[in-house]
Coordinates of C-alpha atoms and ligand atoms in Angstrom, one line a residue:
X1 CA -37.9 -5.5 -55.3
X2 CA -34.9 -6.4 -57.6
X3 CA -31.3 -6.7 -56.6
X4 CA -28.9 -3.8 -56.1
X5 CA -25.7 -5.2 -57.4
X6 CA -22.3 -4.3 -59.0
X7 CA -20.9 -6.4 -61.8
X8 CA -17.1 -6.8 -61.4
X9 CA -14.7 -8.2 -63.9
X10 CA -12.0 -7.4 -66.5
X11 CA -12.9 -5.4 -69.6
X12 CA -14.4 -8.0 -71.9
X13 CA -15.5 -10.4 -69.2
X14 CA -19.1 -10.0 -70.2
X15 CA -20.4 -7.4 -67.8
X16 CA -22.3 -5.5 -70.5
X17 CA -23.9 -8.6 -72.0
X18 CA -24.8 -10.1 -68.7
X19 CA -25.9 -6.8 -67.2
X20 CA -28.3 -6.2 -70.0
X21 CA -29.9 -9.6 -69.5
X22 CA -30.0 -9.3 -65.7
X23 CA -31.7 -5.9 -66.0
X24 CA -34.3 -7.4 -68.3
X25 CA -34.9 -10.4 -66.0
X26 CA -35.4 -8.3 -62.9
X27 CA -37.0 -5.4 -64.6
X28 CA -34.5 -2.9 -63.2
X29 CA -32.2 -0.4 -64.9
X30 CA -28.7 -1.3 -66.1
X31 CA -26.5 1.6 -65.2
X32 CA -23.3 1.6 -67.3
X33 CA -20.9 4.5 -66.5
X34 CA -19.0 3.8 -69.7
X35 CA -22.2 4.1 -71.6
X36 CA -23.2 7.3 -69.9
X37 CA -19.7 8.7 -70.8
X38 CA -19.8 7.5 -74.4
X39 CA -23.1 9.2 -74.8
X40 CA -21.8 12.5 -73.3
X41 CA -18.8 12.3 -75.7
X42 CA -21.2 11.6 -78.7
X43 CA -23.3 14.6 -77.8
X44 CA -20.2 16.8 -77.2
X45 CA -21.3 18.0 -73.7
X46 CA -18.8 19.6 -71.3
X47 CA -18.5 16.3 -69.5
X48 CA -18.0 14.5 -72.8
X49 CA -15.3 16.9 -74.0
X50 CA -13.4 16.6 -70.7
X51 CA -13.3 12.8 -70.7
X52 CA -12.9 12.0 -74.4
X53 CA -9.1 11.8 -74.5
X54 CA -8.8 9.6 -71.4
X55 CA -11.4 7.2 -72.7
X56 CA -9.8 6.8 -76.1
X57 CA -6.5 6.1 -74.4
X58 CA -8.1 3.5 -72.1
X59 CA -7.3 5.5 -69.0
X60 CA -9.7 6.0 -66.1
X61 CA -11.7 9.2 -65.7
X62 CA -11.1 10.8 -62.3
X63 CA -12.7 9.4 -59.2
X64 CA -14.2 12.8 -58.4
X65 CA -16.0 13.0 -61.8
X66 CA -17.2 9.4 -61.6
X67 CA -18.4 9.6 -58.0
X68 CA -20.5 12.7 -58.9
X69 CA -21.9 11.0 -62.0
X70 CA -22.8 7.8 -60.0
X71 CA -24.3 9.9 -57.2
X72 CA -26.5 11.8 -59.7
X73 CA -27.6 8.6 -61.5
X74 CA -28.3 6.6 -58.4
X75 CA -30.3 9.4 -56.9
X76 CA -33.0 9.1 -59.5
X77 CA -36.3 7.4 -58.9
X78 CA -36.0 4.6 -61.4
X79 CA -33.3 2.8 -59.4
X80 CA -35.4 2.6 -56.2
X81 CA -36.5 -0.9 -57.1
X82 CA -33.0 -2.1 -57.8
X83 CA -30.2 -1.7 -60.3
X84 CA -27.3 -3.4 -62.0
X85 CA -24.1 -1.3 -62.0
X86 CA -21.6 -2.0 -64.9
X87 CA -18.3 -0.2 -64.9
X88 CA -18.6 1.4 -61.5
X89 CA -16.9 1.3 -59.1
X90 CA -13.5 0.8 -60.7
X91 CA -11.2 2.0 -57.8
X92 CA -11.2 1.6 -54.1
X93 CA -12.2 5.2 -53.4
X94 CA -15.2 4.7 -55.8
X95 CA -16.2 1.5 -54.0
X96 CA -16.1 3.3 -50.6
X97 CA -18.0 6.3 -52.0
X98 CA -20.7 4.0 -53.4
X99 CA -21.2 2.3 -50.0
X100 CA -21.5 5.7 -48.4
X101 CA -23.9 6.9 -51.1
X102 CA -26.2 3.9 -50.9
X103 CA -25.9 3.7 -47.1
X104 CA -27.1 7.3 -47.1
X105 CA -30.1 6.4 -49.3
X106 CA -31.0 3.5 -47.0
X107 CA -30.5 1.0 -49.9
X108 CA -27.1 -0.7 -49.4
X109 CA -25.5 -2.7 -52.1
X110 CA -26.5 -6.4 -51.9
X111 CA -23.6 -8.0 -53.7
X112 CA -20.8 -7.7 -56.2
X113 CA -20.9 -10.4 -58.9
X114 CA -17.4 -11.1 -60.1
X115 CA -17.2 -12.5 -63.7
X116 CA -14.0 -14.5 -63.7
X117 CA -12.2 -14.9 -67.0
X118 CA -8.5 -15.6 -67.7
X119 CA -6.5 -12.6 -69.0
X120 CA -5.6 -14.0 -72.4
X121 CA -9.3 -14.8 -73.1
X122 CA -10.2 -11.2 -72.3
X123 CA -7.7 -9.7 -74.7
X124 CA -9.0 -12.0 -77.5
X125 CA -12.6 -11.1 -76.8
X126 CA -11.9 -7.4 -76.8
X127 CA -9.9 -7.3 -80.0
X128 CA -12.8 -9.1 -81.9
X129 CA -15.7 -7.2 -80.2
X130 CA -18.3 -5.5 -82.3
X131 CA -20.9 -3.1 -81.1
X132 CA -24.3 -1.8 -82.3
X133 CA -23.9 2.0 -82.6
X134 CA -27.7 2.5 -81.9
X135 CA -28.5 0.3 -78.9
X136 CA -24.9 -0.5 -77.8
X137 CA -25.4 -4.3 -77.6
X138 CA -22.1 -6.0 -78.1
X139 CA -21.2 -9.1 -80.2
X140 CA -18.3 -11.3 -80.8
X141 CA -17.9 -13.3 -84.0
X142 CA -16.6 -16.4 -82.2
X143 CA -18.5 -16.6 -78.9
X144 CA -21.4 -14.3 -79.2
X145 CA -22.2 -13.8 -82.9
X146 CA -25.2 -11.8 -84.3
X147 CA -27.8 -13.9 -86.2
X148 CA -26.8 -12.1 -89.4
X149 CA -23.1 -11.3 -89.8
X150 CA -22.3 -7.6 -89.1
X151 CA -25.9 -6.7 -88.2
X152 CA -27.5 -6.0 -84.8
X153 CA -30.2 -8.6 -83.9
X154 CA -32.3 -6.0 -82.1
X155 CA -32.5 -3.1 -84.5
X156 CA -30.7 -4.1 -87.8
X157 CA -28.0 -1.4 -87.5
X158 CA -24.6 -2.2 -89.0
X159 CA -22.1 -3.3 -86.2
X160 CA -18.9 -1.3 -85.6
X161 CA -15.7 -1.6 -83.5
X162 CA -15.8 0.4 -80.3
X163 CA -13.5 3.4 -80.5
X164 CA -11.4 2.3 -77.5
X165 CA -11.1 -1.4 -78.7
X166 CA -7.9 -0.7 -80.7
X167 CA -4.9 -2.8 -79.7
X168 CA -3.1 -0.1 -77.7
X169 CA -6.1 0.9 -75.7
X170 CA -7.1 -2.7 -75.0
X171 CA -3.7 -3.4 -73.5
X172 CA -3.9 -0.2 -71.4
X173 CA -7.4 -1.0 -70.1
X174 CA -6.3 -4.5 -69.1
X175 CA -3.3 -3.0 -67.3
X176 CA -5.5 -0.4 -65.6
X177 CA -7.9 -3.1 -64.5
X178 CA -5.1 -5.1 -62.9
X179 CA -3.6 -2.0 -61.2
X180 CA -6.8 -0.3 -60.0
X181 CA -9.9 -2.5 -60.2
X182 CA -8.8 -6.0 -59.4
X183 CA -8.5 -5.1 -55.7
X184 CA -12.2 -4.6 -55.5
X185 CA -12.7 -8.4 -55.5
X186 CA -11.0 -8.4 -52.1
X187 CA -12.9 -5.4 -50.9
X188 CA -16.3 -7.1 -51.5
X189 CA -15.0 -10.5 -50.3
X190 CA -13.9 -9.0 -46.9
X191 CA -17.4 -7.6 -46.4
X192 CA -19.1 -10.9 -47.4
X193 CA -20.7 -9.5 -50.5
X194 CA -18.8 -11.3 -53.3
X195 CA -20.5 -13.7 -55.6
X196 CA -18.0 -15.4 -58.1
X197 CA -19.0 -16.9 -61.4
X198 CA -16.9 -18.7 -64.0
X199 CA -17.4 -16.5 -67.0
X200 CA -15.1 -18.3 -69.5
X201 CA -17.9 -20.1 -71.2
X202 CA -21.1 -19.6 -73.1
X203 CA -23.2 -16.6 -72.1
X204 CA -26.3 -18.7 -71.3
X205 CA -24.5 -20.8 -68.7
X206 CA -22.9 -17.6 -67.1
X207 CA -26.4 -16.0 -67.0
X208 CA -27.9 -19.1 -65.3
X209 CA -25.2 -19.1 -62.7
X210 CA -25.6 -15.4 -62.0
X211 CA -29.3 -15.7 -61.5
X212 CA -28.9 -18.7 -59.2
X213 CA -26.2 -16.8 -57.2
X214 CA -28.3 -13.7 -56.9
X215 CA -31.5 -15.5 -56.1
X216 CA -29.6 -17.6 -53.5
X217 CA -28.2 -14.5 -51.9
X218 CA -31.6 -12.9 -51.8
X219 CA -33.1 -16.0 -50.2
X220 CA -30.3 -16.2 -47.7
X221 CA -30.9 -12.6 -46.7
X222 CA -34.7 -13.1 -46.4
X223 CA -34.1 -16.1 -44.1
X224 CA -31.9 -14.2 -41.6
Ligands
AMP1 P1 -16.5 0.7 -70.1 O1 -17.6 0.8 -71.1 O2 -17.0 0.3 -68.7 O3 -15.4 -0.2 -70.5 O4 -15.8 2.1 -69.9 C1 -15.2 2.8 -71.0 C2 -14.3 3.9 -70.4 O5 -15.0 4.8 -69.7 C3 -13.2 3.4 -69.5 O6 -12.1 2.9 -70.2 C4 -12.9 4.7 -68.7 O7 -12.1 5.6 -69.5 C5 -14.2 5.3 -68.6 N1 -14.9 4.9 -67.3 C6 -16.1 4.2 -67.2 N2 -16.4 4.0 -66.0 C7 -15.4 4.5 -65.2 C8 -15.2 4.5 -63.8 N3 -16.0 4.0 -62.9 N4 -14.0 5.1 -63.4 C9 -13.2 5.7 -64.3 N5 -13.3 5.7 -65.6 C10 -14.5 5.1 -66.1

């Protein structure tokens, strides 16, 4: 049985990168709501058409839409053995809805892992970020470069800038994070489920700390 966790942190704190690695390590799905929405936008579905503009502007999609989407995704069989949530919840109502949803399924959230990164580092990371258009893996020329410049390590596709990584949208997403999402740290801390990791360093070190924290939390639970 793998962990059931949420990754918390500012945009650009490394949630996608770490989420991908954690999912691989524990053999459980990475559920990224941003990814699900980008795919819907790419396919031009009714959901995609309804969220496209807000996403491009770096604004949040409504709680109602996101709670429905998360409920649908987390109701599927592949997350029974655990999951890593990236990008959800992003507001207090979403966090409360997630607890209700998972409580109802009898599989409560184990922890929220908070990736702590100073605000100025986040802005620099986002403005330089590159993404693989095929597998969506992200890179950064300074901290997390691909082996061959401009090319995805996994599938050889040419890397591109994510559409909402332009300067205006980056600023807005950081503001929205501070206004709506930062409170979640307190929400999980109050309920004794917060794991905090210094994420302003190399991805290997962050990953090692995350695994140690998650395994430690699981062992603690098993012992009680
Ligand atoms: P992300 O890939 O997590 O940075 O998400 C990209 C964009 O998708 C965000 O800027 C929002 O517009 C939207 N989005 C993703 N997840 C959520 C969520 N839980 N609540 C509201 N909007 C979201």
